[in-house]
Amino acid sequence: MLICLPKPLAYAVVSFGLNSFSRKTAVSENAYAPAEAQLLVAGEQTPEFYVVARWKFILLSILSFGLYFYFWIYKNWSLHKRSTQQELWPWARAFFYLFFVHQLYRLAKKRILDRGGKSNWDLEQWATVFVVLTVVAHIFEKLPKQIPELSFLGLVALIMLPIRVYVASEGQQLINLAANDPQGLSNNRLNAWNLLIILPGVAVWVLVGLLLAGVYP
């Protein structure tokens, strides 16, 4: 049975239905707005470089006998990939980090200049010194295995470690500046993961000291 309504009443019913549907649709769409806004904010806040305080960088690098360099480079390229959506392999650049130090420093300096900042830091010089020292140290570590008479070079390589760490920490200063955190305050404390490096590192350094005391009285 079909019920016929007067035209004015029919128009009123249709208008009411459309308005109700529009309000419900608007509400359902707005329900996702905060989540989308949060995603946008999160995307804007994604750091491009790995920030770490200089003292912490030096401590972890020395106690890990330079193994921290691999983690350091990996974190920088991993964050750069997330921030720029570039296609690259952070783990590969970390494994062959000597080939990518110059490029990392150039990116950091470019970000500083793009923001209108100034940097007189000679990145090419510091990057080259770090690479050369690292290559020489690795050679000094390997030679005694082939030529026992050159065993003293192993000690020289060990002495070179703090120098390499200091040179690399200069580069980290530039990276911190590019990340708008010159002092590295956002990563200025030790955490539980750092203890996994510190405790074994201290033990190994003590052992090395005892061995050196016996070999070189």
Short mmCIF file of C-alpha atoms in Angstrom, two decimals:
data_model
loop_
_atom_site.label_atom_id
_atom_site.label_comp_id
_atom_site.label_asym_id
_atom_site.label_seq_id
_atom_site.Cartn_x
_atom_site.Cartn_y
_atom_site.Cartn_z
CA MET A 1 0.00 0.00 0.00
CA LEU A 2 1.55 3.27 -1.10
CA ILE A 3 1.10 6.29 1.13
CA CYS A 4 1.14 9.67 -0.61
CA LEU A 5 2.33 12.62 1.40
CA PRO A 6 1.66 16.25 0.58
CA LYS A 7 4.56 17.78 -1.39
CA PRO A 8 5.61 20.24 1.38
CA LEU A 9 5.72 17.43 3.94
CA ALA A 10 7.56 15.12 1.55
CA TYR A 11 10.19 17.80 0.89
CA ALA A 12 10.62 18.28 4.65
CA VAL A 13 11.13 14.54 5.26
CA VAL A 14 13.68 14.24 2.44
CA SER A 15 15.53 17.36 3.60
CA PHE A 16 15.69 16.05 7.18
CA GLY A 17 17.03 12.70 6.00
CA LEU A 18 19.73 14.27 3.85
CA ASN A 19 20.85 16.59 6.67
CA SER A 20 21.04 13.69 9.13
CA PHE A 21 23.08 11.63 6.68
CA SER A 22 25.44 14.56 6.06
CA ARG A 23 26.02 15.08 9.79
CA LYS A 24 26.73 11.38 10.35
CA THR A 25 29.11 11.29 7.41
CA ALA A 26 30.93 14.38 8.69
CA VAL A 27 31.26 12.88 12.15
CA SER A 28 32.58 9.58 10.80
CA GLU A 29 35.12 11.42 8.64
CA ASN A 30 36.20 13.67 11.49
CA ALA A 31 36.78 10.63 13.67
CA TYR A 32 39.85 9.87 11.57
CA ALA A 33 41.10 13.45 11.48
CA PRO A 34 43.04 13.34 14.77
CA ALA A 35 44.80 10.13 13.77
CA GLU A 36 45.75 11.59 10.40
CA ALA A 37 46.95 14.77 12.07
CA GLN A 38 49.08 12.74 14.47
CA LEU A 39 50.60 10.85 11.57
CA LEU A 40 51.45 14.09 9.85
CA VAL A 41 53.03 15.53 12.97
CA ALA A 42 54.96 12.33 13.54
CA GLY A 43 56.21 12.46 9.98
CA GLU A 44 57.33 16.04 10.36
CA GLN A 45 59.21 15.20 13.55
CA THR A 46 61.12 12.24 12.12
CA PRO A 47 64.82 13.09 12.66
CA GLU A 48 67.15 12.78 9.71
CA PHE A 49 70.34 12.26 11.69
CA TYR A 50 71.43 10.37 14.79
CA VAL A 51 72.02 12.70 17.73
CA VAL A 52 74.39 11.72 20.54
CA ALA A 53 76.29 13.79 23.09
CA ARG A 54 80.01 14.02 22.41
CA TRP A 55 81.11 12.51 25.73
CA LYS A 56 78.77 9.55 25.21
CA PHE A 57 80.00 9.03 21.67
CA ILE A 58 83.62 8.99 22.84
CA LEU A 59 82.92 6.68 25.79
CA LEU A 60 81.00 4.07 23.79
CA SER A 61 83.44 4.17 20.87
CA ILE A 62 86.50 3.58 23.04
CA LEU A 63 84.95 0.92 25.28
CA SER A 64 83.68 -0.98 22.22
CA PHE A 65 87.15 -0.81 20.59
CA GLY A 66 85.64 1.07 17.64
CA LEU A 67 82.71 -1.27 17.01
CA TYR A 68 80.36 1.58 17.91
CA PHE A 69 81.34 3.20 14.61
CA TYR A 70 79.26 0.60 12.75
CA PHE A 71 76.18 1.33 14.88
CA TRP A 72 76.76 5.08 14.57
CA ILE A 73 76.83 5.02 10.77
CA TYR A 74 73.90 2.60 10.59
CA LYS A 75 71.69 4.81 12.76
CA ASN A 76 72.46 7.91 10.71
CA TRP A 77 71.67 6.28 7.37
CA SER A 78 68.63 4.50 8.77
CA LEU A 79 67.14 7.76 10.02
CA HIS A 80 68.05 9.50 6.78
CA LYS A 81 66.22 6.79 4.83
CA ARG A 82 63.09 7.11 6.98
CA SER A 83 63.11 10.89 6.76
CA THR A 84 63.72 11.22 3.01
CA GLN A 85 62.15 7.94 1.81
CA GLN A 86 65.25 7.28 -0.28
CA GLU A 87 66.07 3.78 -1.49
CA LEU A 88 69.29 2.76 0.27
CA TRP A 89 70.64 0.00 2.49
CA PRO A 90 71.72 1.39 5.88
CA TRP A 91 73.26 -1.92 6.96
CA ALA A 92 75.44 -2.05 3.85
CA ARG A 93 76.60 1.53 4.38
CA ALA A 94 77.39 0.67 7.98
CA PHE A 95 79.43 -2.39 7.00
CA PHE A 96 81.41 -0.35 4.46
CA TYR A 97 81.21 2.83 6.50
CA LEU A 98 84.58 4.21 5.38
CA PHE A 99 83.12 4.74 1.90
CA PHE A 100 80.15 6.76 3.17
CA VAL A 101 81.58 9.04 5.86
CA HIS A 102 82.24 11.91 3.45
CA GLN A 103 78.72 11.69 2.00
CA LEU A 104 77.16 11.69 5.47
CA TYR A 105 79.08 14.80 6.48
CA ARG A 106 78.12 16.55 3.25
CA LEU A 107 74.44 15.84 3.86
CA ALA A 108 74.69 17.20 7.40
CA LYS A 109 76.39 20.39 6.25
CA LYS A 110 73.86 20.82 3.43
CA ARG A 111 70.97 20.67 5.92
CA ILE A 112 72.64 23.37 8.00
CA LEU A 113 73.10 25.65 4.99
CA ASP A 114 69.57 24.96 3.70
CA ARG A 115 68.18 26.34 6.97
CA GLY A 116 70.23 29.49 6.55
CA GLY A 117 72.81 28.42 9.09
CA LYS A 118 76.57 28.81 8.82
CA SER A 119 79.31 26.25 9.19
CA ASN A 120 83.01 26.80 8.60
CA TRP A 121 83.69 23.19 9.50
CA ASP A 122 86.10 21.52 7.05
CA LEU A 123 84.18 18.29 6.61
CA GLU A 124 86.42 16.95 3.84
CA GLN A 125 89.50 17.28 6.03
CA TRP A 126 88.01 15.60 9.11
CA ALA A 127 86.38 12.82 7.11
CA THR A 128 89.60 12.10 5.23
CA VAL A 129 91.68 12.04 8.41
CA PHE A 130 89.23 9.62 10.01
CA VAL A 131 89.28 7.29 6.99
CA VAL A 132 93.09 7.34 6.69
CA LEU A 133 93.62 6.69 10.41
CA THR A 134 91.14 3.81 10.34
CA VAL A 135 92.78 2.18 7.31
CA VAL A 136 96.25 2.52 8.86
CA ALA A 137 95.01 1.10 12.17
CA HIS A 138 93.50 -1.93 10.42
CA ILE A 139 96.78 -2.54 8.56
CA PHE A 140 98.74 -2.32 11.82
CA GLU A 141 96.36 -4.85 13.36
CA LYS A 142 96.83 -7.36 10.51
CA LEU A 143 100.59 -7.10 9.89
CA PRO A 144 101.74 -8.77 13.16
CA LYS A 145 99.82 -11.92 12.14
CA GLN A 146 101.93 -12.14 8.99
CA ILE A 147 105.18 -10.75 10.40
CA PRO A 148 105.62 -11.56 14.13
CA GLU A 149 108.56 -9.16 14.37
CA LEU A 150 106.09 -6.30 13.89
CA SER A 151 103.97 -7.24 16.90
CA PHE A 152 104.48 -3.76 18.34
CA LEU A 153 102.22 -2.39 15.60
CA GLY A 154 99.26 -3.95 17.38
CA LEU A 155 99.95 -1.66 20.31
CA VAL A 156 100.28 1.31 17.95
CA ALA A 157 96.87 0.49 16.46
CA LEU A 158 95.40 0.39 19.96
CA ILE A 159 96.93 3.78 20.79
CA MET A 160 95.44 5.18 17.58
CA LEU A 161 91.90 4.30 18.68
CA PRO A 162 91.35 7.34 20.95
CA ILE A 163 92.67 9.57 18.15
CA ARG A 164 90.24 8.05 15.66
CA VAL A 165 87.40 8.46 18.15
CA TYR A 166 88.24 12.12 18.73
CA VAL A 167 88.31 12.81 14.98
CA ALA A 168 84.96 11.04 14.51
CA SER A 169 83.46 12.99 17.42
CA GLU A 170 84.21 16.18 15.50
CA GLY A 171 81.99 14.84 12.74
CA GLN A 172 79.27 14.03 15.25
CA GLN A 173 79.33 17.68 16.32
CA LEU A 174 78.39 18.64 12.77
CA ILE A 175 75.65 16.00 12.68
CA ASN A 176 74.20 17.23 15.97
CA LEU A 177 74.12 20.76 14.59
CA ALA A 178 72.31 19.55 11.46
CA ALA A 179 69.73 17.90 13.73
CA ASN A 180 69.13 21.16 15.66
CA ASP A 181 70.68 19.68 18.80
CA PRO A 182 74.28 20.98 18.93
CA GLN A 183 74.95 19.66 22.44
CA GLY A 184 73.26 16.31 21.85
CA LEU A 185 70.94 16.86 24.81
CA SER A 186 68.30 14.49 23.45
CA ASN A 187 70.78 11.60 23.78
CA ASN A 188 72.88 12.69 26.72
CA ARG A 189 72.33 9.78 29.11
CA LEU A 190 73.37 6.16 29.30
CA ASN A 191 70.71 3.47 29.03
CA ALA A 192 70.52 -0.25 29.67
CA TRP A 193 71.63 -1.07 26.13
CA ASN A 194 74.74 1.05 26.57
CA LEU A 195 75.71 -1.07 29.56
CA LEU A 196 76.00 -4.04 27.21
CA ILE A 197 78.91 -2.17 25.65
CA ILE A 198 80.34 -0.51 28.75
CA LEU A 199 80.63 -3.50 31.10
CA PRO A 200 82.34 -5.91 28.67
CA GLY A 201 84.41 -3.02 27.33
CA VAL A 202 85.76 -2.13 30.76
CA ALA A 203 86.58 -5.79 31.42
CA VAL A 204 88.45 -6.15 28.12
CA TRP A 205 90.37 -2.91 28.64
CA VAL A 206 91.43 -4.10 32.10
CA LEU A 207 92.59 -7.38 30.57
CA VAL A 208 94.51 -5.51 27.87
CA GLY A 209 96.13 -3.36 30.54
CA LEU A 210 97.24 -6.43 32.49
CA LEU A 211 98.65 -8.05 29.37
CA LEU A 212 100.52 -4.90 28.44
CA ALA A 213 101.90 -4.64 31.95
CA GLY A 214 103.30 -8.15 31.56
CA VAL A 215 104.58 -7.77 28.01
CA TYR A 216 105.80 -4.20 28.40
CA PRO A 217 106.93 -3.85 32.06
#
